[in-house]
Tab-separated table of C-alpha atoms in Angstrom:
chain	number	residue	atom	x	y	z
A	1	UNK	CA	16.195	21.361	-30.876
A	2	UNK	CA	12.685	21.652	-30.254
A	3	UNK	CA	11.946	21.931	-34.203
A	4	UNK	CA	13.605	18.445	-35.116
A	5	UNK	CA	11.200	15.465	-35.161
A	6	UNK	CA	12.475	12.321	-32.997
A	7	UNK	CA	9.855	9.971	-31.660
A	8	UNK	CA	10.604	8.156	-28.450
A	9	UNK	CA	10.732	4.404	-28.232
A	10	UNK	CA	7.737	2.454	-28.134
A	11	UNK	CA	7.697	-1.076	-28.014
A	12	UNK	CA	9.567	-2.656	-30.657
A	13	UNK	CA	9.241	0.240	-33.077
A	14	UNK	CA	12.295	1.420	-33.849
A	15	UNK	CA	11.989	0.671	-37.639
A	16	UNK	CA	9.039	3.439	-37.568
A	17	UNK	CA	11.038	5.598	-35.583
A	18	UNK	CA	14.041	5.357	-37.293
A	19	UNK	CA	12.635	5.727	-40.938
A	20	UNK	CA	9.911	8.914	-39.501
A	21	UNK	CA	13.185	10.199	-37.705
A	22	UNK	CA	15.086	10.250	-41.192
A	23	UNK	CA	11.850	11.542	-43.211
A	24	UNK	CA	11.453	14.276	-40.863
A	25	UNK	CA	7.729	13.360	-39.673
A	26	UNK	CA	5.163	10.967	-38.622
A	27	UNK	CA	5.026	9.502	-42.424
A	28	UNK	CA	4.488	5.616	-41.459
A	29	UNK	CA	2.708	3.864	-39.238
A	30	UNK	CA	3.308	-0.202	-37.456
A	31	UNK	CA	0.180	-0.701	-40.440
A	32	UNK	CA	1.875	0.854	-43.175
A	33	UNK	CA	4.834	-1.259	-42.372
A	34	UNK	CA	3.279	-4.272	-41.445
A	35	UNK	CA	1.703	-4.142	-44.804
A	36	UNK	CA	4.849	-3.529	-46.358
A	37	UNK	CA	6.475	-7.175	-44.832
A	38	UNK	CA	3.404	-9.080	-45.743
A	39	UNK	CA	3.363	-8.008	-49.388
A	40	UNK	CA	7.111	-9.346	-49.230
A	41	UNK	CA	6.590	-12.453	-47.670
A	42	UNK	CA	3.907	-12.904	-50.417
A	43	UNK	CA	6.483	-12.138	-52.969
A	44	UNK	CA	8.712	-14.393	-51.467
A	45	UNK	CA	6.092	-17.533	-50.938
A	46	UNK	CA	5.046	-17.320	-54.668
A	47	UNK	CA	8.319	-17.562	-55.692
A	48	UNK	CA	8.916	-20.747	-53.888
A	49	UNK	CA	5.991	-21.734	-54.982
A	50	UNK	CA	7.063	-21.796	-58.490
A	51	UNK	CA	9.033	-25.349	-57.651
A	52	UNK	CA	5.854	-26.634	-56.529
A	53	UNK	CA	3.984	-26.529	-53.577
A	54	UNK	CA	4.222	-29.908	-52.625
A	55	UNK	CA	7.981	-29.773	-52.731
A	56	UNK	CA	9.863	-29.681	-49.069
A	57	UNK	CA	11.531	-26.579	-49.386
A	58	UNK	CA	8.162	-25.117	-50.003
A	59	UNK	CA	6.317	-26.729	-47.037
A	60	UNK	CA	8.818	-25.420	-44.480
A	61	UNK	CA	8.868	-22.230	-45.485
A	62	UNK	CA	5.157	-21.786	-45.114
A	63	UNK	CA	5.649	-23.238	-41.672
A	64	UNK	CA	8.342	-20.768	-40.619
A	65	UNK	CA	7.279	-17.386	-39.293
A	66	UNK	CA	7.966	-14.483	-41.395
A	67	UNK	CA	11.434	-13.014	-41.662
A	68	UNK	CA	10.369	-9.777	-42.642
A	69	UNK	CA	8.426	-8.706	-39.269
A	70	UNK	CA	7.269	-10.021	-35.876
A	71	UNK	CA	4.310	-9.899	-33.631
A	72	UNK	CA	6.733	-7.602	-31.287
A	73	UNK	CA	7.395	-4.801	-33.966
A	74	UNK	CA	10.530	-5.931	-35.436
A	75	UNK	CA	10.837	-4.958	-38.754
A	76	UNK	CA	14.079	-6.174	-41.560
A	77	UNK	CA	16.236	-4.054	-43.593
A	78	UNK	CA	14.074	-5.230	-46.647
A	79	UNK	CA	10.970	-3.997	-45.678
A	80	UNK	CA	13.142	-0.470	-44.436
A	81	UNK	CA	14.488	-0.596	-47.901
A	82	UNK	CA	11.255	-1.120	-49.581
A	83	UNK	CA	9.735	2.321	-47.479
A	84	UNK	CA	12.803	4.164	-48.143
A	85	UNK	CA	11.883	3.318	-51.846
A	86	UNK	CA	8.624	5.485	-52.227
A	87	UNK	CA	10.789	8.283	-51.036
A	88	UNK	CA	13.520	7.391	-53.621
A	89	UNK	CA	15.991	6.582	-51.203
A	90	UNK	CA	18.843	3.578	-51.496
A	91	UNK	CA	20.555	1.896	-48.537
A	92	UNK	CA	24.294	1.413	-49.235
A	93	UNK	CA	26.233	-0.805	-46.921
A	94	UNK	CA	29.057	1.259	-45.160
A	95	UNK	CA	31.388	-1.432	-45.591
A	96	UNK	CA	30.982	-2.333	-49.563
A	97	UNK	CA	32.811	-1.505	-52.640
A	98	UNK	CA	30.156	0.977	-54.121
A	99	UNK	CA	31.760	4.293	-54.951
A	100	UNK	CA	29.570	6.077	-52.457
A	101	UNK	CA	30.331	4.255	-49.773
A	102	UNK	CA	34.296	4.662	-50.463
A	103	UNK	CA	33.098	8.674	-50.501
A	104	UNK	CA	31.126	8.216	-47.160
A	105	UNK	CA	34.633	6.170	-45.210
A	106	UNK	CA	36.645	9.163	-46.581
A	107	UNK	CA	34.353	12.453	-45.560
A	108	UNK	CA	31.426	11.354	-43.709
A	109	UNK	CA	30.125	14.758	-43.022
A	110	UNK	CA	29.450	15.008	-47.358
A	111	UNK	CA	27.183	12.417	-47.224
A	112	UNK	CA	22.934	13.534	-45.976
A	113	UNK	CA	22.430	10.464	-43.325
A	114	UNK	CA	23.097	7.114	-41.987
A	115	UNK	CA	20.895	3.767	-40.591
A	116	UNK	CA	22.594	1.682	-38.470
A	117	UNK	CA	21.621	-1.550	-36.737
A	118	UNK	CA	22.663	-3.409	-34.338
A	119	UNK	CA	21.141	-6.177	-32.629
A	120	UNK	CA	17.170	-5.893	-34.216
A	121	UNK	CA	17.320	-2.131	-33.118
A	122	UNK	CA	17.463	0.761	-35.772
A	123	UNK	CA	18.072	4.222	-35.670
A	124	UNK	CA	19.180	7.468	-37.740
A	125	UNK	CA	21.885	9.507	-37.779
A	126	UNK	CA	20.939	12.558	-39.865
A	127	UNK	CA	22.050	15.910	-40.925
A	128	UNK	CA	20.241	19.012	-40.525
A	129	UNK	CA	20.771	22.392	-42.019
A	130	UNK	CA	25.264	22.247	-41.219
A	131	UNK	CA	24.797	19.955	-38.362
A	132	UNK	CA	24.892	16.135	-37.732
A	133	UNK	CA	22.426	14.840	-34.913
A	134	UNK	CA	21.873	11.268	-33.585
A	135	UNK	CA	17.996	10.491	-33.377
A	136	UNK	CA	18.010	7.083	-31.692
A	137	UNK	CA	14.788	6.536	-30.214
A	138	UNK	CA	15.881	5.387	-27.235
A	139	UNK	CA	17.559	9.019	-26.102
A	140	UNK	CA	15.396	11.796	-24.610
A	141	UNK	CA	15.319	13.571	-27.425
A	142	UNK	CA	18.464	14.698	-30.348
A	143	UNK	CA	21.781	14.357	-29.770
A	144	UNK	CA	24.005	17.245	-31.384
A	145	UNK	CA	26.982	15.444	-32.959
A	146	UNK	CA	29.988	17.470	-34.030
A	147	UNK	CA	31.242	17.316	-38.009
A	148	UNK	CA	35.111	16.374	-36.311
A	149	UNK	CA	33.765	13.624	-33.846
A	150	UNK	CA	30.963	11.983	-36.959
A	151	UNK	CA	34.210	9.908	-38.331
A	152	UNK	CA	34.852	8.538	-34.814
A	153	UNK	CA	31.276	8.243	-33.883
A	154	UNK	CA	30.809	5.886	-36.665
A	155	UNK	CA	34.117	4.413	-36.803
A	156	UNK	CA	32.939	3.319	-33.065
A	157	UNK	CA	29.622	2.156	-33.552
A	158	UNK	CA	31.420	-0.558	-36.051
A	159	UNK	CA	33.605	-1.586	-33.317
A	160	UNK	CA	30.674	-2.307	-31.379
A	161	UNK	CA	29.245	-4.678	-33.992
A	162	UNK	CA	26.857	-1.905	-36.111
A	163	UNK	CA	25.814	-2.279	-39.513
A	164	UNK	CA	25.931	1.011	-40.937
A	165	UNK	CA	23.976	2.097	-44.578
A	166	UNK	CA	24.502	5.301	-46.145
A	167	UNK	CA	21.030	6.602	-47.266
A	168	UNK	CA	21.173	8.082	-51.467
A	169	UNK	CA	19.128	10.088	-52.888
A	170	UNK	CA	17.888	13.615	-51.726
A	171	UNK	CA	15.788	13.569	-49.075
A	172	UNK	CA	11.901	15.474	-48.667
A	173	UNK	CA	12.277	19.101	-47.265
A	174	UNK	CA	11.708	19.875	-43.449
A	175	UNK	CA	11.419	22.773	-41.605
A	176	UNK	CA	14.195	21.918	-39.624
A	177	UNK	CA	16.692	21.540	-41.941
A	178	UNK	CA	15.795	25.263	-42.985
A	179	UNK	CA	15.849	26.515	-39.377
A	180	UNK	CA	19.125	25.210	-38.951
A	181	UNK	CA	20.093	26.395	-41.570
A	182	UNK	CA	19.956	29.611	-40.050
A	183	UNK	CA	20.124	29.188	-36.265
A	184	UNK	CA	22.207	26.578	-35.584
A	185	UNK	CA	21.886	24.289	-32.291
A	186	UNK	CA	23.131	24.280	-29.183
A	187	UNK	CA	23.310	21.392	-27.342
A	188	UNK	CA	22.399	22.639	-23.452
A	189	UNK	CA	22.116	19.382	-21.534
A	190	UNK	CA	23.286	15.775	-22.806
A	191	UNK	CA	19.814	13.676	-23.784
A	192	UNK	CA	19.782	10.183	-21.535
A	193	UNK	CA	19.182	6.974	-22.975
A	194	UNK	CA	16.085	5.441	-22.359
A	195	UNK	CA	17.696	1.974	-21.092
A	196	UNK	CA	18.662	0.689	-17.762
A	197	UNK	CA	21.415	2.827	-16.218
A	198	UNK	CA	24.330	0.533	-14.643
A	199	UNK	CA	23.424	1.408	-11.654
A	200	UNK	CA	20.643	-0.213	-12.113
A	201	UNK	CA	21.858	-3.505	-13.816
A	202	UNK	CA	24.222	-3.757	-11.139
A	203	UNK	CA	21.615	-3.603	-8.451
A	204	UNK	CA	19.242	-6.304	-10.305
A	205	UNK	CA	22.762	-8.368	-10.485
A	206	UNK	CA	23.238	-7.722	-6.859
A	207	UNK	CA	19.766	-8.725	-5.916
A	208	UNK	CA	20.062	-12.029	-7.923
A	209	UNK	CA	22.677	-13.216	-5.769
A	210	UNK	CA	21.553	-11.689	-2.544
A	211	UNK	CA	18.816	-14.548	-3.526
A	212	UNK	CA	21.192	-17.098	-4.093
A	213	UNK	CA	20.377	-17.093	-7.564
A	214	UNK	CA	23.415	-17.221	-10.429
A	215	UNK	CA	23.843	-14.671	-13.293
A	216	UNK	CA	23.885	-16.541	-16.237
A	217	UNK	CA	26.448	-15.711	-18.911
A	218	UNK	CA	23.829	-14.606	-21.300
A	219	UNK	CA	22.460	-12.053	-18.593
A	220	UNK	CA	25.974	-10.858	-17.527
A	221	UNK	CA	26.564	-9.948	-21.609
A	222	UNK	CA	23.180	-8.115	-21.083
A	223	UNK	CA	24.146	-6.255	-17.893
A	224	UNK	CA	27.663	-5.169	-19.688
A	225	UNK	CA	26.169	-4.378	-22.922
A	226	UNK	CA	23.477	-2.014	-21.297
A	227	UNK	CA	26.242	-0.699	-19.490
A	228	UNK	CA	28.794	0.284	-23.090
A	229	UNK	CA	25.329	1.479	-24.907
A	230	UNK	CA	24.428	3.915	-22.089
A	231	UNK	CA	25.841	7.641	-23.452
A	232	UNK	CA	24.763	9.605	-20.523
A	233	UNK	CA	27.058	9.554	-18.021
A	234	UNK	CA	25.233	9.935	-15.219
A	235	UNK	CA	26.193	10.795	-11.972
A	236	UNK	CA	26.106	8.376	-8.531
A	237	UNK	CA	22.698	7.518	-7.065
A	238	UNK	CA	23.583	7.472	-2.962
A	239	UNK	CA	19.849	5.713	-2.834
A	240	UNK	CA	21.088	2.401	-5.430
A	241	UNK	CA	24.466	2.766	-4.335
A	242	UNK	CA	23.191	1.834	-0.749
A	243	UNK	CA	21.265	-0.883	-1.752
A	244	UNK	CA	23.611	-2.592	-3.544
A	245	UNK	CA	26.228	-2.339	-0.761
A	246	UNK	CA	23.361	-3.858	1.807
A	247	UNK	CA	22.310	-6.541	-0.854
A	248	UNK	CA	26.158	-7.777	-1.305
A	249	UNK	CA	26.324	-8.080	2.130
A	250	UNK	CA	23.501	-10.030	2.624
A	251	UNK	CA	24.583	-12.476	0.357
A	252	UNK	CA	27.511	-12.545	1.795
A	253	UNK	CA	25.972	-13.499	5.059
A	254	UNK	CA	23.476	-15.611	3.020
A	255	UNK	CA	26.487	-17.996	1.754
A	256	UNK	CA	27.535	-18.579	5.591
A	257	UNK	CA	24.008	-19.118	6.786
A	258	UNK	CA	24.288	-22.165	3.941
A	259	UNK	CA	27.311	-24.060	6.011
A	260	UNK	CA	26.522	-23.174	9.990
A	261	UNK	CA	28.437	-24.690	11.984
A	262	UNK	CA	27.286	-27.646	14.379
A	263	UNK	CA	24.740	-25.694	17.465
A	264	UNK	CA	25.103	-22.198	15.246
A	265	UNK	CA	21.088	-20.809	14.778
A	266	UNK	CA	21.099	-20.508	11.086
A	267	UNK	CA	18.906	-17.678	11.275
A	268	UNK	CA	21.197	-15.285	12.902
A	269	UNK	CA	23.226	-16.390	9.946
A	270	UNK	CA	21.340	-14.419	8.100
A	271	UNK	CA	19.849	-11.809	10.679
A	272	UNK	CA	22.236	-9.159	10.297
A	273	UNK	CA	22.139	-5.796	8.695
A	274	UNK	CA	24.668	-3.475	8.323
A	275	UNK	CA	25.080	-0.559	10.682
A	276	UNK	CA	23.535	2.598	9.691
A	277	UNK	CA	20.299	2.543	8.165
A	278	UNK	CA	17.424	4.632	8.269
A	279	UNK	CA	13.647	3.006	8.803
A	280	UNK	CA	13.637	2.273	4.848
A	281	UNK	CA	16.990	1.267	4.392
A	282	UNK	CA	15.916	-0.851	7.563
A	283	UNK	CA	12.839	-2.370	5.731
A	284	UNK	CA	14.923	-2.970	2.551
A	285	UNK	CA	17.141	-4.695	4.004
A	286	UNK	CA	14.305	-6.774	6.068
A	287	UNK	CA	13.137	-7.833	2.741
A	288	UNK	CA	16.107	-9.263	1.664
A	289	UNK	CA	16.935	-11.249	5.002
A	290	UNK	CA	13.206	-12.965	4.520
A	291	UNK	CA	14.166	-14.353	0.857
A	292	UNK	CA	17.502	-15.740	2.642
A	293	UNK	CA	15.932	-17.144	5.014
A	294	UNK	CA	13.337	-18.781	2.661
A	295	UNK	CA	16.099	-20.316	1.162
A	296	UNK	CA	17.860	-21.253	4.395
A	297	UNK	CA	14.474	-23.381	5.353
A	298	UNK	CA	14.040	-24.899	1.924
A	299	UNK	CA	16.812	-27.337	2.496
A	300	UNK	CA	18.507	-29.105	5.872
A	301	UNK	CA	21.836	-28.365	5.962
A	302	UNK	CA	24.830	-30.663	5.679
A	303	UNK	CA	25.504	-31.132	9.210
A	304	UNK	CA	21.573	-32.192	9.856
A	305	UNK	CA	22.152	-34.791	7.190
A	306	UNK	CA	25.287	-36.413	8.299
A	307	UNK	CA	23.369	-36.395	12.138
A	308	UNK	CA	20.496	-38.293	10.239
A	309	UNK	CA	23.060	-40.876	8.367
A	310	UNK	CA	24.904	-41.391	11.642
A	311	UNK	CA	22.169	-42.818	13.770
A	312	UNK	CA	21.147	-44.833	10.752
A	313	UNK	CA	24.160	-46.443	10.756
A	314	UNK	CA	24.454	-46.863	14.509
A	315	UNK	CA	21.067	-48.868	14.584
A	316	UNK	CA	22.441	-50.907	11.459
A	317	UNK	CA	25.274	-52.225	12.954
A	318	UNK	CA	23.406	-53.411	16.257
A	319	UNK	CA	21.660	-55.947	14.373
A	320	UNK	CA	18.724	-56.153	16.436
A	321	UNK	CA	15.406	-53.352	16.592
A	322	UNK	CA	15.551	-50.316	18.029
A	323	UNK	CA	12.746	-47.509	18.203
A	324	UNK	CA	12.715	-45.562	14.935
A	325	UNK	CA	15.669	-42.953	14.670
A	326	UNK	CA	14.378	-39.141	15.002
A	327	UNK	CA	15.533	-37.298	12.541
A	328	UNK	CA	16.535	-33.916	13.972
A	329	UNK	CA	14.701	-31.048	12.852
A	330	UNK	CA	16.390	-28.148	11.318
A	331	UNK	CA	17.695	-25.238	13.728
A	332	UNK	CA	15.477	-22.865	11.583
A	333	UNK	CA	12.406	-24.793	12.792
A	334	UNK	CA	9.048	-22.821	14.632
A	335	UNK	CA	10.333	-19.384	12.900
A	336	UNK	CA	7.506	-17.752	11.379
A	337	UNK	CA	7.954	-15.070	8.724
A	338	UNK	CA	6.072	-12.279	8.681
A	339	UNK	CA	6.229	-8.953	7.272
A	340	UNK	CA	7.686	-5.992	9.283
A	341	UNK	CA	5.212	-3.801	10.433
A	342	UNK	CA	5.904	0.064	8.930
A	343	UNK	CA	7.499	2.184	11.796
């Protein structure tokens, strides 16, 4: 394994990695690609320019950003196209009509590689000496994919909402396409992907709403989707699991402390821990009772308010002055917040 290139994810790179992965070295660079988009979009504004430059069409296409590359390291399938095209290499779309494309749906394993894309990120899945391997930058390194499970691998990756090319043309020789060749690979321990684990989504959900903050739709899709794209299955973390119990819980207790009851300290509400921590499970958990009751003091609660519109009303309806109503103060009042001192 140790002979096949694969760069790591950096940034918003994956274009780089994903063309240097299929070329089998370090052959271009964020400038070399960069250079690439701008020549494009140069292309592109001359030929709007041909209608005139005073025209609409032209002036708000000079005013939108380029759709060829971004400041983040995006780069499009045009300008992954136009690099493949110094090397002599075509994308064909998976999905179309072309001949090679009907050959790649029928025996995947005869074709030499594939880009696929999904969602701005890009990444190669190539063949080396007799064996397929998946170089997505965002693994720990190659992942050895069998020729019987290639047809479901990609047949899955559509499911998921993939665009899928078949690269043509013969690709520039490696060394380890000839080592392979030879020695083949052996896959010892299953790469991890360099994304949040769901362990870890699931605690960042947990602490949202521990802080009596809501998961949007848009970050729930997130959460799930990092969740189907992880391929290491990794194994229970006691630590996260832990915390994630305790932060539930709090919010649990968190939503009572919102609605005491009349005379009920709202701060024991939201003073409870559950049974059985250690000193850092203890501070942990510390921390997370001191945003509660942040939000517990932020607000009165709805018995406080009703008190406050009741003796309103009662001085109303005497119809002559009384002193000035106190409002009463919130049960949460003279608590000071400070930090737990290490143990």
């Amino acid at each position: 394994m140790e002979a096949i290139f694969h760069e790591k994810q950096q940034g918003s790179l994956c274009a780089q990695h994903c063309l240097n992965a299929l070329l089998q070295g370090p052959y271009f660079t964020p400038v070399d690609l960069a250079t690439l988009a701008q020549r494009m979009d140069e292309e592109e504004r001359m030929r709007m320019a041909e209608s005139g430059v005073d025209t609409d069409d032209y002036q708000k296409f000079i005013q939108q950003p380029s759709g060829n590359m971004d400041d983040s390291g995006y780069f499009s399938v045009q300008v992954i196209s136009s690099a493949l095209e110094v090397w002599g290499l075509e994308l064909v779309p998976y999905n179309s009509s072309e001949p090679l494309a009907s050959q790649a749906q029928q025996q995947p394993e005869n074709m030499v590689a594939y880009i696929c894309n999904y969602r701005d990120h890009w990444f190669t899945i190539r063949k080396l000496g007799h064996q397929w391997f998946n170089l997505n930058s965002l693994l720990s390194g190659p992942q050895l994919i069998s020729t019987t499970y290639l047809s479901i691998f990609l047949a899955q990756l559509q499911q998921e909402g993939y665009s899928i090319f078949v690269v043509r043309g013969g690709l520039p020789p490696c060394s380890a396409d000839d080592l392979l060749k030879v020695t083949p690979a052996v896959q010892i321990s299953r790469p991890s992907i360099k994304i949040r684990s769901p362990s870890e989504t699931e605690l960042q959900k947990a602490i949202k709403l521990s802080l009596g903050e809501t998961v949007n739709e848009e970050e729930e899709n997130d959460f799930q989707e990092a969740i189907k794209l992880s391929l290491e299955e990794q194994g229970p973390d006691p630590c996260l699991d832990k915390a994630i119990q305790m932060s539930l819980q709090l919010n649990t207790a968190g939503t009572t402390a919102g609605t005491p009851q009349e005379g009920e300290n709202s701060r024991t509400c939201v003073n409870q821990s559950p049974d059985g921590l250690d000193d850092d499970e203890e501070e942990l958990a510390a921390a997370m009772r001191l945003s509660l009751e942040a939000e517990v003091l932020s607000s009165p609660t709805k018995t406080e308010a009703q008190k406050t519109k009741d003796s309103c009303n009662e001085q109303t309806a005497g119809h002559r002055p009384t002193a000035a109503a106190t409002i009463p103060t919130s049960s949460c009042a003279g608590i000071s917040l400070t930090k737990s001192s290490p143990r």
